[in-house]
Short mmCIF file of C-alpha atoms in Angstrom, two decimals:
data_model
loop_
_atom_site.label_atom_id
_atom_site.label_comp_id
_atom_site.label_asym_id
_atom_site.label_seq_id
_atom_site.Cartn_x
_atom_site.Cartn_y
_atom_site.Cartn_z
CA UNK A 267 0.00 0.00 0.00
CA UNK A 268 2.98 2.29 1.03
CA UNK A 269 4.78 1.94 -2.10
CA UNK A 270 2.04 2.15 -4.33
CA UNK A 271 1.50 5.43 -2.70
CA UNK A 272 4.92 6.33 -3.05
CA UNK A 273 5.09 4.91 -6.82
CA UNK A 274 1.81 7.64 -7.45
CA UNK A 275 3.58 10.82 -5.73
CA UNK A 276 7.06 9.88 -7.79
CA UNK A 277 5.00 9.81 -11.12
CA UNK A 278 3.33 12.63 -10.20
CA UNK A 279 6.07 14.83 -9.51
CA UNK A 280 7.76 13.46 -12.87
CA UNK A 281 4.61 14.13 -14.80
CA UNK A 282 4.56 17.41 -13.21
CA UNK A 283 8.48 18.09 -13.95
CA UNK A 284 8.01 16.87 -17.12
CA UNK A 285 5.31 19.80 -18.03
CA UNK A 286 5.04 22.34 -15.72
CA UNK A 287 8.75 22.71 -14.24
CA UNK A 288 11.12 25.35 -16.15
CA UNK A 289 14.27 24.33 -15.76
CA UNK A 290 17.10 26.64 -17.70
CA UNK A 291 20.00 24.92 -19.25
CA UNK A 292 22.64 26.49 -17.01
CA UNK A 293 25.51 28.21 -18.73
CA UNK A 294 28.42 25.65 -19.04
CA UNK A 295 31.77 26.90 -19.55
CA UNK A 296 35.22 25.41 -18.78
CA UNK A 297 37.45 28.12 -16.87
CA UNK A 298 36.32 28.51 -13.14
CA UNK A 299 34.50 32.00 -12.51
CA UNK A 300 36.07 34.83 -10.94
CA UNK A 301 33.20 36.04 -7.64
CA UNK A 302 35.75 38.14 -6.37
CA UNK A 303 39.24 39.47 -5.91
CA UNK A 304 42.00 40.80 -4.52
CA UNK A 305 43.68 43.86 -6.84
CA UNK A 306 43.74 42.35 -10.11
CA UNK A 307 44.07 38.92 -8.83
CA UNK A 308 40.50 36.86 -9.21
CA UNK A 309 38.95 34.49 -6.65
CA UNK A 310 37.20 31.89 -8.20
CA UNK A 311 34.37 29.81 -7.06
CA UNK A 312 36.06 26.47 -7.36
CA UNK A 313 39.18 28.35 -5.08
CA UNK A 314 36.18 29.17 -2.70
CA UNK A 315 34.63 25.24 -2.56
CA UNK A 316 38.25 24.05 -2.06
CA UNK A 317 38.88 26.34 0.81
CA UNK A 318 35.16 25.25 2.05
CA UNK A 319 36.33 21.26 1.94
CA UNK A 320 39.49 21.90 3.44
CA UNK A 321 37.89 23.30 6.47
CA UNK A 322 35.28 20.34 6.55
CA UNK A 323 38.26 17.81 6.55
CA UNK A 324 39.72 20.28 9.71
CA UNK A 325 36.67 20.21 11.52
CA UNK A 326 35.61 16.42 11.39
CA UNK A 327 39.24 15.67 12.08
CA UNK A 328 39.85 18.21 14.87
CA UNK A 329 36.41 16.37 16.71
CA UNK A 330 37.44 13.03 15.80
CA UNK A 331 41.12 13.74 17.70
CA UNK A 332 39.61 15.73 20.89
CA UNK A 333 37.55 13.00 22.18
CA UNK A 334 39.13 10.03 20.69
CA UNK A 335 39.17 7.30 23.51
CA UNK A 336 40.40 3.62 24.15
CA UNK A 337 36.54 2.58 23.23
CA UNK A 338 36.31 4.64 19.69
CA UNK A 339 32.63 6.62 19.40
CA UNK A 340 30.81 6.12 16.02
CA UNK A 341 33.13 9.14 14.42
CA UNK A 342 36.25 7.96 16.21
CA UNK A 343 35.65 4.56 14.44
CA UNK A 344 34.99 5.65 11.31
CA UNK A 345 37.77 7.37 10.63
CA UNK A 346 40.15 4.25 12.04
CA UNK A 347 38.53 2.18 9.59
CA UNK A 348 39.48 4.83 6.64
CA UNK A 349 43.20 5.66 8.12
CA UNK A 350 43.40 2.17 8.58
CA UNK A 351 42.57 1.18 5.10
CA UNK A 352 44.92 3.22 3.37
CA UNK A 353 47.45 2.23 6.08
CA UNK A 354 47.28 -1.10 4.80
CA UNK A 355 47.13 -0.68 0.76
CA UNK A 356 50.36 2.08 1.57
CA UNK A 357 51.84 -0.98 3.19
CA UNK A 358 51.17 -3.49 1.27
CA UNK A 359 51.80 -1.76 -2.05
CA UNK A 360 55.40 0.09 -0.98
CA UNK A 361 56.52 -1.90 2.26
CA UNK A 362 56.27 -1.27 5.25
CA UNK A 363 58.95 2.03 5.80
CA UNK A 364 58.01 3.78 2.99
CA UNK A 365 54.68 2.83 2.61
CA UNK A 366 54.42 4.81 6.30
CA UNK A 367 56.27 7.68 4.12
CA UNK A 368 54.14 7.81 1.48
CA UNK A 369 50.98 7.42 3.74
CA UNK A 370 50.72 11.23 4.57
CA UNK A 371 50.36 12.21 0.91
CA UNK A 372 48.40 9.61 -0.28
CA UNK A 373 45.98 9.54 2.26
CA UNK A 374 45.57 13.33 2.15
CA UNK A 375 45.26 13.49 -1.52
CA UNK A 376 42.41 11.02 -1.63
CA UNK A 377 40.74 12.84 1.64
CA UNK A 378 40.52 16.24 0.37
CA UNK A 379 39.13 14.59 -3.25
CA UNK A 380 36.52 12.88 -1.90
CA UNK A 381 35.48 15.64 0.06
CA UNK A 382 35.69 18.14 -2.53
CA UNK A 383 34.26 15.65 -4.91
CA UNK A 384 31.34 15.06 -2.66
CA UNK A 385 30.38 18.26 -1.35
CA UNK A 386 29.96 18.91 -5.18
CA UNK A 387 27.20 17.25 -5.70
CA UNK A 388 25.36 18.99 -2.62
CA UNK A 389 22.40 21.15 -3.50
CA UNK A 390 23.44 24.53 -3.47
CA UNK A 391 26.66 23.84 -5.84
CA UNK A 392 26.17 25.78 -9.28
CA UNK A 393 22.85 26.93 -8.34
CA UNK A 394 23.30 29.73 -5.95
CA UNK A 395 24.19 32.30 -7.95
CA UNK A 396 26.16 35.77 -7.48
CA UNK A 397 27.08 38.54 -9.54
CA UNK A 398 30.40 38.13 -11.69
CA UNK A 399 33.71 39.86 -10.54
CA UNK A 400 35.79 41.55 -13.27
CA UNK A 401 39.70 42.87 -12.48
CA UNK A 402 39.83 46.54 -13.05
CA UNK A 403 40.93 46.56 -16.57
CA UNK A 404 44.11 48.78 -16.92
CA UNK A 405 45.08 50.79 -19.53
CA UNK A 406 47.13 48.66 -21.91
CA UNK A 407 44.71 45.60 -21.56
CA UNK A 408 41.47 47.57 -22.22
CA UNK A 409 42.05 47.83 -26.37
CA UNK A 410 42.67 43.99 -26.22
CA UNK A 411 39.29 43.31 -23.92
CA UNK A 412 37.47 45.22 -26.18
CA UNK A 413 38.07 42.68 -29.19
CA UNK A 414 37.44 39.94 -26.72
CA UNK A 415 34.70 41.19 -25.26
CA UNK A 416 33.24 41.76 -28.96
CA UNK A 417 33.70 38.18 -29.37
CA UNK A 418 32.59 37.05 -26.04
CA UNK A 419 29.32 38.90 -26.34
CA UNK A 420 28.84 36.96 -30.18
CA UNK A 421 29.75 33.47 -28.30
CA UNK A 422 27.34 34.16 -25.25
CA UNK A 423 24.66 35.11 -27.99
CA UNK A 424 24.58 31.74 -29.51
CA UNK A 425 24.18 29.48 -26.92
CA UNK A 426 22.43 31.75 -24.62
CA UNK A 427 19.00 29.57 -23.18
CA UNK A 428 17.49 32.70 -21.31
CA UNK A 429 19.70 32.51 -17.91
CA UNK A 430 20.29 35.82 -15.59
CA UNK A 431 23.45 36.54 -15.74
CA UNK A 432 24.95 35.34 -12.61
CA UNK A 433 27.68 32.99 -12.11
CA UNK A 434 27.76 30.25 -9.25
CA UNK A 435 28.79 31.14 -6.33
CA UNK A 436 30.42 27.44 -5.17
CA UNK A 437 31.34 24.82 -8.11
CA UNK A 438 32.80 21.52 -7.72
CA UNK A 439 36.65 21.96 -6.80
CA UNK A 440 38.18 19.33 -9.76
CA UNK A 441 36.16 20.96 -11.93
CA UNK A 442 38.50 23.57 -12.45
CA UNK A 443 41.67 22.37 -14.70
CA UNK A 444 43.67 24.49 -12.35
CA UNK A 445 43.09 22.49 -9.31
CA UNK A 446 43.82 19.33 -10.54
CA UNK A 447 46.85 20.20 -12.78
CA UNK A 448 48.24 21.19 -9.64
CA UNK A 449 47.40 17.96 -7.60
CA UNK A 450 48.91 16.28 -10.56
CA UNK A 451 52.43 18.43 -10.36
CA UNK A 452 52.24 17.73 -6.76
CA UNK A 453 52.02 13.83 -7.02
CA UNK A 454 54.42 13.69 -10.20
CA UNK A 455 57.49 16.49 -8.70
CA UNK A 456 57.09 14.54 -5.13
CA UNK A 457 57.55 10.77 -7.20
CA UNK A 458 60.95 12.67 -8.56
CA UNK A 459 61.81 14.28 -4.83
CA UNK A 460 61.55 10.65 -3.52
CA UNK A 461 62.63 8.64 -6.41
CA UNK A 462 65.91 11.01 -5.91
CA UNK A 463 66.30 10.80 -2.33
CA UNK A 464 65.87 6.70 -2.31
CA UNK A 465 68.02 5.91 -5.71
CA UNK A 466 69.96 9.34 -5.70
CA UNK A 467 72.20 8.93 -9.46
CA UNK A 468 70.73 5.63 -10.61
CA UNK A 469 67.11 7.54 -10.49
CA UNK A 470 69.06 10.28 -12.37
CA UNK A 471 70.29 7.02 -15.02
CA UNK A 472 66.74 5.61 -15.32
CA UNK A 473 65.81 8.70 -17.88
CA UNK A 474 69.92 9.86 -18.62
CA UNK A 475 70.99 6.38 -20.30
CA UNK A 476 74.14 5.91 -21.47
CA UNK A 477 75.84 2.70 -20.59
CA UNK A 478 73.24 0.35 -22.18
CA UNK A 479 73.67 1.51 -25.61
CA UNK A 480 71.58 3.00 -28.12
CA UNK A 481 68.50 1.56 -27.28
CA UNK A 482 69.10 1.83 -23.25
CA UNK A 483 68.99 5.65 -24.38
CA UNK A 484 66.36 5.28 -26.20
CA UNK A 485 64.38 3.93 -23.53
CA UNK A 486 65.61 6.71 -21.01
CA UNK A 487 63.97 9.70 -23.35
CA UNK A 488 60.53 7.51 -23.45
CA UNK A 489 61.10 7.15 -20.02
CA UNK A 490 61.29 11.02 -19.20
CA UNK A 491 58.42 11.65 -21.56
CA UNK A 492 56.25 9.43 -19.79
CA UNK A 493 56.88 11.65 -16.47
CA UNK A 494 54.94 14.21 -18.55
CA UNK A 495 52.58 12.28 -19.84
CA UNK A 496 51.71 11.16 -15.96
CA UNK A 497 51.00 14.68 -15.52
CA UNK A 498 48.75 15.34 -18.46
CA UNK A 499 46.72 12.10 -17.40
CA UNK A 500 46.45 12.55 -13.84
CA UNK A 501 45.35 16.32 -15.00
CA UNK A 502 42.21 15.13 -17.68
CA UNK A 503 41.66 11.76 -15.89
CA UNK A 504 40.06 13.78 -12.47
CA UNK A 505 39.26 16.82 -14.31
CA UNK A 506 37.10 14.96 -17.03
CA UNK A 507 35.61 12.66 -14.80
CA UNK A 508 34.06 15.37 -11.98
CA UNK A 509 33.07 18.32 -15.47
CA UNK A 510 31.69 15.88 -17.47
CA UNK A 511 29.73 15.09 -14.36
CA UNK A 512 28.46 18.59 -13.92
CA UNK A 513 27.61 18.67 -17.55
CA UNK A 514 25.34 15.52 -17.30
CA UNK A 515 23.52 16.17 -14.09
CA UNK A 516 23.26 19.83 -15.60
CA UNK A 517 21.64 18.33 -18.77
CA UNK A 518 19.36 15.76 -17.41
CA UNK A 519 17.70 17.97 -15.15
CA UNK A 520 17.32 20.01 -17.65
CA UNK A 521 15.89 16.98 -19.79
CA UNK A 522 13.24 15.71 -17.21
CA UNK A 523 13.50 17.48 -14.16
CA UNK A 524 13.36 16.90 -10.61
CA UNK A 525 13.18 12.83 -10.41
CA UNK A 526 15.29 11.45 -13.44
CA UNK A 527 18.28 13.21 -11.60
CA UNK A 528 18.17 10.69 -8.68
CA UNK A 529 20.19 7.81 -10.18
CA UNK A 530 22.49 9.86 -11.86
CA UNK A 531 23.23 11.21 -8.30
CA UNK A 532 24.08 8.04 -7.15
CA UNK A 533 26.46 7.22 -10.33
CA UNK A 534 28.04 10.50 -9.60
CA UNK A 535 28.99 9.93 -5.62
CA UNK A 536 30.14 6.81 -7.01
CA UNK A 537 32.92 8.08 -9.34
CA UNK A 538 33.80 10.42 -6.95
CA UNK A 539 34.70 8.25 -4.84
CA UNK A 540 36.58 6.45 -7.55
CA UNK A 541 38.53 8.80 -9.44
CA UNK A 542 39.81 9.91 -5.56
CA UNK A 543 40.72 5.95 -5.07
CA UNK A 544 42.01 5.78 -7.91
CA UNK A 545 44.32 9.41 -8.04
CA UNK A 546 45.93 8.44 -4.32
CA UNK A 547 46.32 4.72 -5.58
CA UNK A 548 48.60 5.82 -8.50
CA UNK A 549 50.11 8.12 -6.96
CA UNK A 550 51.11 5.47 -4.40
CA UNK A 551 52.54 3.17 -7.21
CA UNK A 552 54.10 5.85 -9.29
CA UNK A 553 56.15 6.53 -6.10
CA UNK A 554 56.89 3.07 -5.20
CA UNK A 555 58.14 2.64 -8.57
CA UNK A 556 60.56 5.56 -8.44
CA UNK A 557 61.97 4.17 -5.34
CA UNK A 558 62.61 0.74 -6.32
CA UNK A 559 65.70 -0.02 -7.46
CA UNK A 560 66.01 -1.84 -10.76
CA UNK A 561 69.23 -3.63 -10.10
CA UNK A 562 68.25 -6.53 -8.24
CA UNK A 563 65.43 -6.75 -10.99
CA UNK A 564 65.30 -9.13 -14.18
CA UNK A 565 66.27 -7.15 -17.32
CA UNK A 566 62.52 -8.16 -18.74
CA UNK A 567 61.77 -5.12 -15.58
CA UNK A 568 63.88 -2.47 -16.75
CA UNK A 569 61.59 -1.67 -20.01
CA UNK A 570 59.37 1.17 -20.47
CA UNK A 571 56.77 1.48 -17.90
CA UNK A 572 53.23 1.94 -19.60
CA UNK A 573 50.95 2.30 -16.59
CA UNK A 574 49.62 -1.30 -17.29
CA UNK A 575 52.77 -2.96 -16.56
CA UNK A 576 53.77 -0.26 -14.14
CA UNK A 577 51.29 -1.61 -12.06
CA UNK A 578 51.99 -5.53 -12.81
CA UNK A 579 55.65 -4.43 -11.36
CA UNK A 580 54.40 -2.54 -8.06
CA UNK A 581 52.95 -6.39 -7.33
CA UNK A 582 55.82 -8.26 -8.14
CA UNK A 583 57.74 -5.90 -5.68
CA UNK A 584 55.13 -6.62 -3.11
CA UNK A 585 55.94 -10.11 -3.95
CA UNK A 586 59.88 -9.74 -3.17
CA UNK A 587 59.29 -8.07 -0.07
CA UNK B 288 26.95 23.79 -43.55
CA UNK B 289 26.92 26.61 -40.73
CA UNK B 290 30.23 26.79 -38.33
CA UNK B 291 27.68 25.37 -35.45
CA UNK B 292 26.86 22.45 -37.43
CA UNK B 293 30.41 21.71 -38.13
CA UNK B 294 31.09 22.15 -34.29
CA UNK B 295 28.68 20.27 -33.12
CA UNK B 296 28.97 17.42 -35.44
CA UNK B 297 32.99 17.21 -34.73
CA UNK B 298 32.24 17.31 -31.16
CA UNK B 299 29.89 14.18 -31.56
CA UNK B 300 32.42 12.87 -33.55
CA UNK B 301 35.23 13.31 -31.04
CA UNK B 302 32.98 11.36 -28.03
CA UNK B 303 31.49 8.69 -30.53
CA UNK B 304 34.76 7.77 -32.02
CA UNK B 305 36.37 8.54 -28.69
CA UNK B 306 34.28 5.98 -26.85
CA UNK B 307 34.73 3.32 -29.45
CA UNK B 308 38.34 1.91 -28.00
CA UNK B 309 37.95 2.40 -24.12
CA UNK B 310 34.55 0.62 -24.72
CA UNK B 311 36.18 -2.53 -26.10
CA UNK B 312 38.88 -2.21 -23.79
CA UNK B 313 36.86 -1.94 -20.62
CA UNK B 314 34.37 -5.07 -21.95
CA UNK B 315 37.73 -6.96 -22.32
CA UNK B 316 39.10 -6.12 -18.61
CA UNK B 317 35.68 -6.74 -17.25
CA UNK B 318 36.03 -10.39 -18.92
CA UNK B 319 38.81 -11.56 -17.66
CA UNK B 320 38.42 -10.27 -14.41
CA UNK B 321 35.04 -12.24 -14.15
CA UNK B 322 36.67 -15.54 -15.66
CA UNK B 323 39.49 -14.89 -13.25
CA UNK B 324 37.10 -14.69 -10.08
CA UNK B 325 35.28 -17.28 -11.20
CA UNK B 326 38.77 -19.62 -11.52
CA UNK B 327 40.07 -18.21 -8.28
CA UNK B 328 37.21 -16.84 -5.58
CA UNK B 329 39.40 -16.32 -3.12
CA UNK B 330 41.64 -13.69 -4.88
CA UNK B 331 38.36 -11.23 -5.19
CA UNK B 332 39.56 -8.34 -2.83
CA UNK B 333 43.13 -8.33 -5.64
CA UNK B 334 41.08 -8.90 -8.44
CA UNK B 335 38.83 -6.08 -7.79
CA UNK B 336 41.36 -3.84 -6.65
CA UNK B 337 43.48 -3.68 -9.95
CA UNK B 338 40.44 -4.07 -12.33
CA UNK B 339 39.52 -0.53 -10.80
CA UNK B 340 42.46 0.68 -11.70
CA UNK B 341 42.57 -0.94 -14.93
CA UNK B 342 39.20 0.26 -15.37
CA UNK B 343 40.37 3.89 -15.21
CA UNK B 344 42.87 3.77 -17.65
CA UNK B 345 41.12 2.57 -19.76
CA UNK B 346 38.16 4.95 -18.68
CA UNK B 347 40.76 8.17 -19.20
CA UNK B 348 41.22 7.43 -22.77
CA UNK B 349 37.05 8.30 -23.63
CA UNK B 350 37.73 11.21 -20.76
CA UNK B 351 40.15 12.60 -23.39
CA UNK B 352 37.59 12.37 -25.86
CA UNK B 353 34.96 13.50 -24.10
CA UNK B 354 36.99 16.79 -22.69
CA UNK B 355 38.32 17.39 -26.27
CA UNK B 356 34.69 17.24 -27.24
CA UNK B 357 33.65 19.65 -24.58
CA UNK B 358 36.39 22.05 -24.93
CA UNK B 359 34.99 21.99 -28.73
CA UNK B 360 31.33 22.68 -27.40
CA UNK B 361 31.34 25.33 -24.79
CA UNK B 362 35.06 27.08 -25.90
#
């Protein structure tokens, strides 16, 4: 009886939605928007959400620490089992001393994406909106704006659906190319601080390869161009992921509103979640990798590490350990 | 054709072609991960572990497609 009732009032909100609701197709655009600054130096919304999750992390951590006891409380417990967790796959992946070394990083990175991820999808995200901020133009970059503003004002023409003309006041933080560009710099330029401090020269050999010939060069240079390439992938891989979320959600609600939103909801805490498993994880085995040494290794090891085999290696090292 | 139409059909084309080879790749992983749990229960917490991560390399790949065909969208 209950969920027939239920089944009626969720049709008839979609029928409803369906006809009656307006829902505008909100204005999607790549770069993160500026709500306010400092001089000439913008503060986006995505810099404003990040600050926002970094304080959440703080606050549940801070209470989780000041009454932890012998007996953990519901909180207390729940974040053992997490710091636990990645306790163990640092471990179990890197050994035990510098999987504790690597522990701090990883677990933080993941932390602050799934909170950031997360508090994303919250209600409120990308629909609160405020006016825009613009720098005070000075005087040898107002001729230029005026071209680009020309242009802007043609763009914003064409795919304009009827919106005010606010911008969001909070947007997902790995929305914003900036963000995760910069977690990806941060995992790839620590892998090189450690893989220098653990192999010291024969880290500096793995991509500057002279003594194996020709082709031991050879496989040096694709070496060092797949540090970039980490870069570039960790950069798309989150940032892809978490807009192209935004852009769906935005789309079907704009589609069929109100209801048909639901399980795409649920998809979208999902890769959340994910995408910040899966940034810590390789950041944990890009690291491990740097800081193995490939001496006491097979030659079939000391090839070119796509990811795939990159990982097959960070098990056979948990294997010799 | 109008510059809109040619935009919006090369960003189709960029997600549709783009989504062709992680597809096959991902149905592939998925495969042998199954035949693999079903050969060796025991091993599910590994198995599951690195077919995630397998699963998002492979899953990057139609990212790249799908942010190239944003970027040709809404830029």
């Amino acid at each position: 009886m209950r969920i027939f009732g239920i089944a009626i009032l969720v049709l008839a909100v979609v029928i409803v939605g369906a006809t009656q609701a307006r829902v505008k197709l909100p204005h999607i655009q790549i770069p993160a928007e500026a709500i306010a600054g400092v001089g000439s130096f913008p503060i986006t919304n995505t810099m404003l959400a990040g600050w926002i999750s970094v304080v959440v992390i703080l606050a549940i951590t801070l209470r989780a620490v000041g009454q932890s006891r012998d007996v953990p409380g519901r909180l207390q417990g729940f974040i053992e089992v997490v710091i636990g967790f990645f306790l163990n796959l640092c471990e179990s992946v890197a050994g035990p001393e510098r999987g504790r070394r690597f522990f701090p990083i990883v677990g933080s990175i993941f932390l602050f994406l799934v909170v950031s991820n997360w508090m994303g999808l919250l209600p409120g995200y990308t629909t609160i909106e405020v006016k825009e901020w613009r720098a005070p133009a000075s005087a040898e970059t107002v001729a230029v704006k005026k071209d680009v503003h020309l242009a802007k004002d043609d763009h914003a023409g064409k795919d304009d659906h009827g919106k005010s003309a606010g911008i969001p006041l909070l947007r997902a933080v790995s929305s914003d190319l900036n963000t995760t560009l910069a977690l990806g710099l941060l995992s790839v330029l620590l892998t090189q601080v450690y893989g220098l401090r653990y192999l010291k020269g024969e880290y500096v050999q793995r991509f500057f390869n002279f003594r194996e010939g020709p082709i031991g060069f050879y496989v040096g240079v694709l070496e060092l161009i797949g540090e970039f390439a980490k870069i570039i992938s960790f950069t798309f891989r989150l940032f892809g992921n978490i807009f192209a979320g935004e852009v769906l959600l935005a789309v079907i609600v704009f589609l069929l509103p109100w209801v048909a939103v639901l399980p795409f909801l649920g998809l979208e805490l999902f890769v959340g979640l994910i995408q910040a498993f899966v940034f810590a994880v390789l950041t944990l085995v890009f690291m491990t990798l740097a800081t193995t040494s490939h001496a006491h290794h097979d030659d079939s090891h000391s090839g070119v590490h796509d990811p795939a085999s990159g990982h097959d290696q960070a098990h056979t090292n948990r294997a010799h350990s | 054709m109008t510059d809109a139409g040619v935009q919006l059909l090369a960003a189709a084309l960029a997600i549709g072609l783009g989504a062709i080879g992680p597809g096959i790749g991902i149905g592939m992983l998925a495969a042998r991960a199954m035949e693999a749990l079903g050969r060796n229960p025991e091993a599910e917490g590994a198995i599951r572990g690195n077919l995630i991560l397998g699963l998002a390399f492979a899953e990057a790949i139609a990212i790249y497609a799908l942010v190239v065909a944003l970027i040709i969208k809404f830029v």
